[in-house]
Amino acid sequence: MSLLPIVIAPDRRLKARCLPVERIDDNLHAMIQNMLETMYDAPGIGLAAPQIGSDKRVIVVDVAREGQDKQPYCMVNPQITLKSDEYVMMNEGCLSLPDIFIDIERPEKIRLTYLDEREEPRELEADGLLSRCIQHEIDHLDGVLHVDYLSRIKRELILRKLAKQKPTLMAERAERRATAE
Ligand code: NI
């Protein structure tokens, strides 16, 4: 397993629509394991394939609190089948947009289908933080970032600022990865 560099916005790989996975092979298994390791190391509660430069419809999520047992979900081709009528506001962050937190209103509960890492079809009902995190990660698979919920002016301001900080942020993270391995 290895830690992967996380793509930082603005980057066109974060704006692409990802492709469904046809088969879960050894390469995809390795990618999923690396995504989990990279997410835990960040640390973060979710990571989507475009954030490591892949265009596959794959996300990993673990919203367990510190001190709790790990509760990883590896989801291939996740698809939301039902959204609650009730919406809630939550503050979201993103590993690809460091230190940018945004209040977003989304459905409180969702139902979804996906394939697990063994290619078993699964169905899940989620609410609270798990629902929120899954919705954020599935957005990534369609090239949607949390800043896309803002007005164009606010979004462009944030992305311009990030573009300037990017070389420094990437160097800091590369250094961290080098010391971690
Ligand atoms: Ni994100």
GROMACS .gro file of C-alpha atoms and ligand atoms in nm:
model
  182
    1MET     CA    1   0.000   0.000   0.000
    2SER     CA    2   0.113   0.351  -0.057
    3LEU     CA    3   0.010   0.705   0.008
    4LEU     CA    4  -0.101   0.888  -0.304
    5PRO     CA    5  -0.073   1.259  -0.378
    6ILE     CA    6  -0.415   1.425  -0.348
    7VAL     CA    7  -0.505   1.647  -0.643
    8ILE     CA    8  -0.556   2.008  -0.536
    9ALA     CA    9  -0.804   2.243  -0.705
   10PRO     CA   10  -0.810   2.404  -0.949
   11ASP     CA   11  -0.734   2.099  -1.164
   12ARG     CA   12  -0.928   1.976  -1.466
   13ARG     CA   13  -0.913   1.616  -1.336
   14LEU     CA   14  -1.149   1.729  -1.060
   15LYS     CA   15  -1.399   1.859  -1.317
   16ALA     CA   16  -1.431   1.545  -1.529
   17ARG     CA   17  -1.720   1.300  -1.525
   18CYS     CA   18  -1.594   0.960  -1.412
   19LEU     CA   19  -1.662   0.633  -1.594
   20PRO     CA   20  -1.841   0.329  -1.451
   21VAL     CA   21  -1.613   0.042  -1.348
   22GLU     CA   22  -1.668  -0.266  -1.561
   23ARG     CA   23  -1.467  -0.514  -1.356
   24ILE     CA   24  -1.304  -0.502  -1.016
   25ASP     CA   25  -0.958  -0.642  -1.086
   26ASP     CA   26  -0.633  -0.648  -0.887
   27ASN     CA   27  -0.541  -0.299  -1.004
   28LEU     CA   28  -0.868  -0.160  -0.877
   29HIS     CA   29  -0.826  -0.346  -0.548
   30ALA     CA   30  -0.486  -0.189  -0.504
   31MET     CA   31  -0.625   0.153  -0.591
   32ILE     CA   32  -0.903   0.117  -0.331
   33GLN     CA   33  -0.654   0.015  -0.060
   34ASN     CA   34  -0.431   0.310  -0.149
   35MET     CA   35  -0.729   0.544  -0.142
   36LEU     CA   36  -0.825   0.424   0.208
   37GLU     CA   37  -0.471   0.463   0.334
   38THR     CA   38  -0.442   0.808   0.178
   39MET     CA   39  -0.776   0.916   0.329
   40TYR     CA   40  -0.683   0.795   0.680
   41ASP     CA   41  -0.344   0.961   0.658
   42ALA     CA   42  -0.480   1.299   0.541
   43PRO     CA   43  -0.683   1.265   0.770
   44GLY     CA   44  -1.021   1.275   0.601
   45ILE     CA   45  -1.360   1.101   0.614
   46GLY     CA   46  -1.402   1.049   0.241
   47LEU     CA   47  -1.205   1.038  -0.082
   48ALA     CA   48  -1.315   1.004  -0.444
   49ALA     CA   49  -1.113   0.862  -0.733
   50PRO     CA   50  -1.064   1.196  -0.917
   51GLN     CA   51  -0.885   1.325  -0.608
   52ILE     CA   52  -0.605   1.078  -0.679
   53GLY     CA   53  -0.621   1.144  -1.052
   54SER     CA   54  -0.838   0.846  -1.152
   55ASP     CA   55  -1.149   0.867  -1.367
   56LYS     CA   56  -1.321   0.560  -1.219
   57ARG     CA   57  -1.647   0.575  -1.026
   58VAL     CA   58  -1.497   0.478  -0.691
   59ILE     CA   59  -1.526   0.639  -0.348
   60VAL     CA   60  -1.409   0.547   0.001
   61VAL     CA   61  -1.575   0.675   0.317
   62ASP     CA   62  -1.524   0.629   0.690
   63VAL     CA   63  -1.704   0.862   0.928
   64ALA     CA   64  -1.611   0.674   1.249
   65ARG     CA   65  -1.494   0.908   1.522
   66GLU     CA   66  -1.144   0.904   1.662
   67GLY     CA   67  -1.115   0.624   1.915
   68GLN     CA   68  -1.397   0.426   1.749
   69ASP     CA   69  -1.329   0.117   1.538
   70LYS     CA   70  -1.275   0.189   1.171
   71GLN     CA   71  -1.585   0.162   0.954
   72PRO     CA   72  -1.464   0.182   0.597
   73TYR     CA   73  -1.700   0.179   0.303
   74CYS     CA   74  -1.552   0.113  -0.040
   75MET     CA   75  -1.808   0.194  -0.306
   76VAL     CA   76  -1.777   0.117  -0.675
   77ASN     CA   77  -2.034   0.268  -0.913
   78PRO     CA   78  -2.238   0.420  -0.628
   79GLN     CA   79  -2.579   0.542  -0.731
   80ILE     CA   80  -2.829   0.732  -0.519
   81THR     CA   81  -3.175   0.581  -0.565
   82LEU     CA   82  -3.371   0.786  -0.314
   83LYS     CA   83  -3.330   1.122  -0.142
   84SER     CA   84  -3.536   1.242   0.152
   85ASP     CA   85  -3.755   1.549   0.108
   86GLU     CA   86  -3.602   1.688   0.421
   87TYR     CA   87  -3.290   1.896   0.370
   88VAL     CA   88  -3.026   1.983   0.626
   89MET     CA   89  -2.745   2.234   0.632
   90MET     CA   90  -2.395   2.109   0.712
   91ASN     CA   91  -2.049   2.254   0.690
   92GLU     CA   92  -1.830   2.067   0.440
   93GLY     CA   93  -1.459   2.054   0.378
   94CYS     CA   94  -1.264   1.881   0.101
   95LEU     CA   95  -0.912   1.740   0.088
   96SER     CA   96  -0.872   1.891  -0.261
   97LEU     CA   97  -0.957   2.239  -0.133
   98PRO     CA   98  -0.762   2.269   0.193
   99ASP     CA   99  -0.914   2.498   0.459
  100ILE     CA  100  -1.218   2.589   0.250
  101PHE     CA  101  -1.535   2.511   0.448
  102ILE     CA  102  -1.878   2.573   0.302
  103ASP     CA  103  -2.233   2.543   0.439
  104ILE     CA  104  -2.437   2.334   0.198
  105GLU     CA  105  -2.798   2.222   0.213
  106ARG     CA  106  -2.854   1.863   0.100
  107PRO     CA  107  -3.110   1.585   0.150
  108GLU     CA  108  -3.082   1.448   0.503
  109LYS     CA  109  -3.122   1.081   0.412
  110ILE     CA  110  -3.033   0.884   0.105
  111ARG     CA  111  -3.063   0.532  -0.021
  112LEU     CA  112  -2.801   0.404  -0.261
  113THR     CA  113  -2.673   0.101  -0.446
  114TYR     CA  114  -2.309   0.018  -0.513
  115LEU     CA  115  -2.064  -0.268  -0.557
  116ASP     CA  116  -1.834  -0.341  -0.266
  117GLU     CA  117  -1.467  -0.424  -0.315
  118ARG     CA  118  -1.560  -0.793  -0.369
  119GLU     CA  119  -1.796  -0.687  -0.651
  120GLU     CA  120  -2.101  -0.775  -0.436
  121PRO     CA  121  -2.404  -0.556  -0.506
  122ARG     CA  122  -2.509  -0.367  -0.194
  123GLU     CA  123  -2.783  -0.135  -0.086
  124LEU     CA  124  -2.748   0.114   0.196
  125GLU     CA  125  -2.962   0.370   0.372
  126ALA     CA  126  -2.763   0.651   0.522
  127ASP     CA  127  -2.834   0.960   0.726
  128GLY     CA  128  -2.634   1.212   0.927
  129LEU     CA  129  -2.265   1.251   0.853
  130LEU     CA  130  -2.245   0.928   0.651
  131SER     CA  131  -2.519   1.047   0.413
  132ARG     CA  132  -2.353   1.386   0.384
  133CYS     CA  133  -2.011   1.243   0.312
  134ILE     CA  134  -2.139   0.997   0.050
  135GLN     CA  135  -2.326   1.277  -0.132
  136HIS     CA  136  -2.014   1.494  -0.133
  137GLU     CA  137  -1.800   1.208  -0.269
  138ILE     CA  138  -2.050   1.110  -0.539
  139ASP     CA  139  -2.051   1.474  -0.649
  140HIS     CA  140  -1.677   1.435  -0.714
  141LEU     CA  141  -1.751   1.151  -0.958
  142ASP     CA  142  -1.956   1.397  -1.163
  143GLY     CA  143  -1.692   1.669  -1.150
  144VAL     CA  144  -1.879   1.869  -0.887
  145LEU     CA  145  -1.692   2.034  -0.600
  146HIS     CA  146  -1.836   2.191  -0.286
  147VAL     CA  147  -1.739   2.537  -0.420
  148ASP     CA  148  -1.975   2.475  -0.711
  149TYR     CA  149  -2.262   2.537  -0.466
  150LEU     CA  150  -2.141   2.896  -0.426
  151SER     CA  151  -2.201   3.187  -0.658
  152ARG     CA  152  -1.958   3.219  -0.948
  153ILE     CA  153  -1.789   3.523  -0.797
  154LYS     CA  154  -1.723   3.356  -0.463
  155ARG     CA  155  -1.609   3.037  -0.632
  156GLU     CA  156  -1.363   3.212  -0.861
  157LEU     CA  157  -1.221   3.408  -0.571
  158ILE     CA  158  -1.152   3.087  -0.377
  159LEU     CA  159  -1.007   2.904  -0.678
  160ARG     CA  160  -0.778   3.194  -0.764
  161LYS     CA  161  -0.649   3.198  -0.408
  162LEU     CA  162  -0.596   2.820  -0.416
  163ALA     CA  163  -0.414   2.837  -0.749
  164LYS     CA  164  -0.162   3.070  -0.588
  165GLN     CA  165  -0.119   2.850  -0.279
  166LYS     CA  166  -0.104   2.527  -0.477
  167PRO     CA  167   0.274   2.493  -0.528
  168THR     CA  168   0.335   2.545  -0.157
  169LEU     CA  169   0.054   2.309  -0.055
  170MET     CA  170   0.181   2.038  -0.290
  171ALA     CA  171   0.538   2.071  -0.167
  172GLU     CA  172   0.423   2.048   0.196
  173ARG     CA  173   0.222   1.736   0.125
  174ALA     CA  174   0.504   1.571  -0.073
  175GLU     CA  175   0.733   1.630   0.221
  176ARG     CA  176   0.480   1.476   0.460
  177ARG     CA  177   0.441   1.170   0.238
  178ALA     CA  178   0.819   1.128   0.216
  179THR     CA  179   0.854   1.128   0.595
  180ALA     CA  180   0.554   0.897   0.641
  181GLU     CA  181   0.703   0.625   0.420
  182NI      NI  182  -1.413   1.647  -0.150
   0.00000   0.00000   0.00000
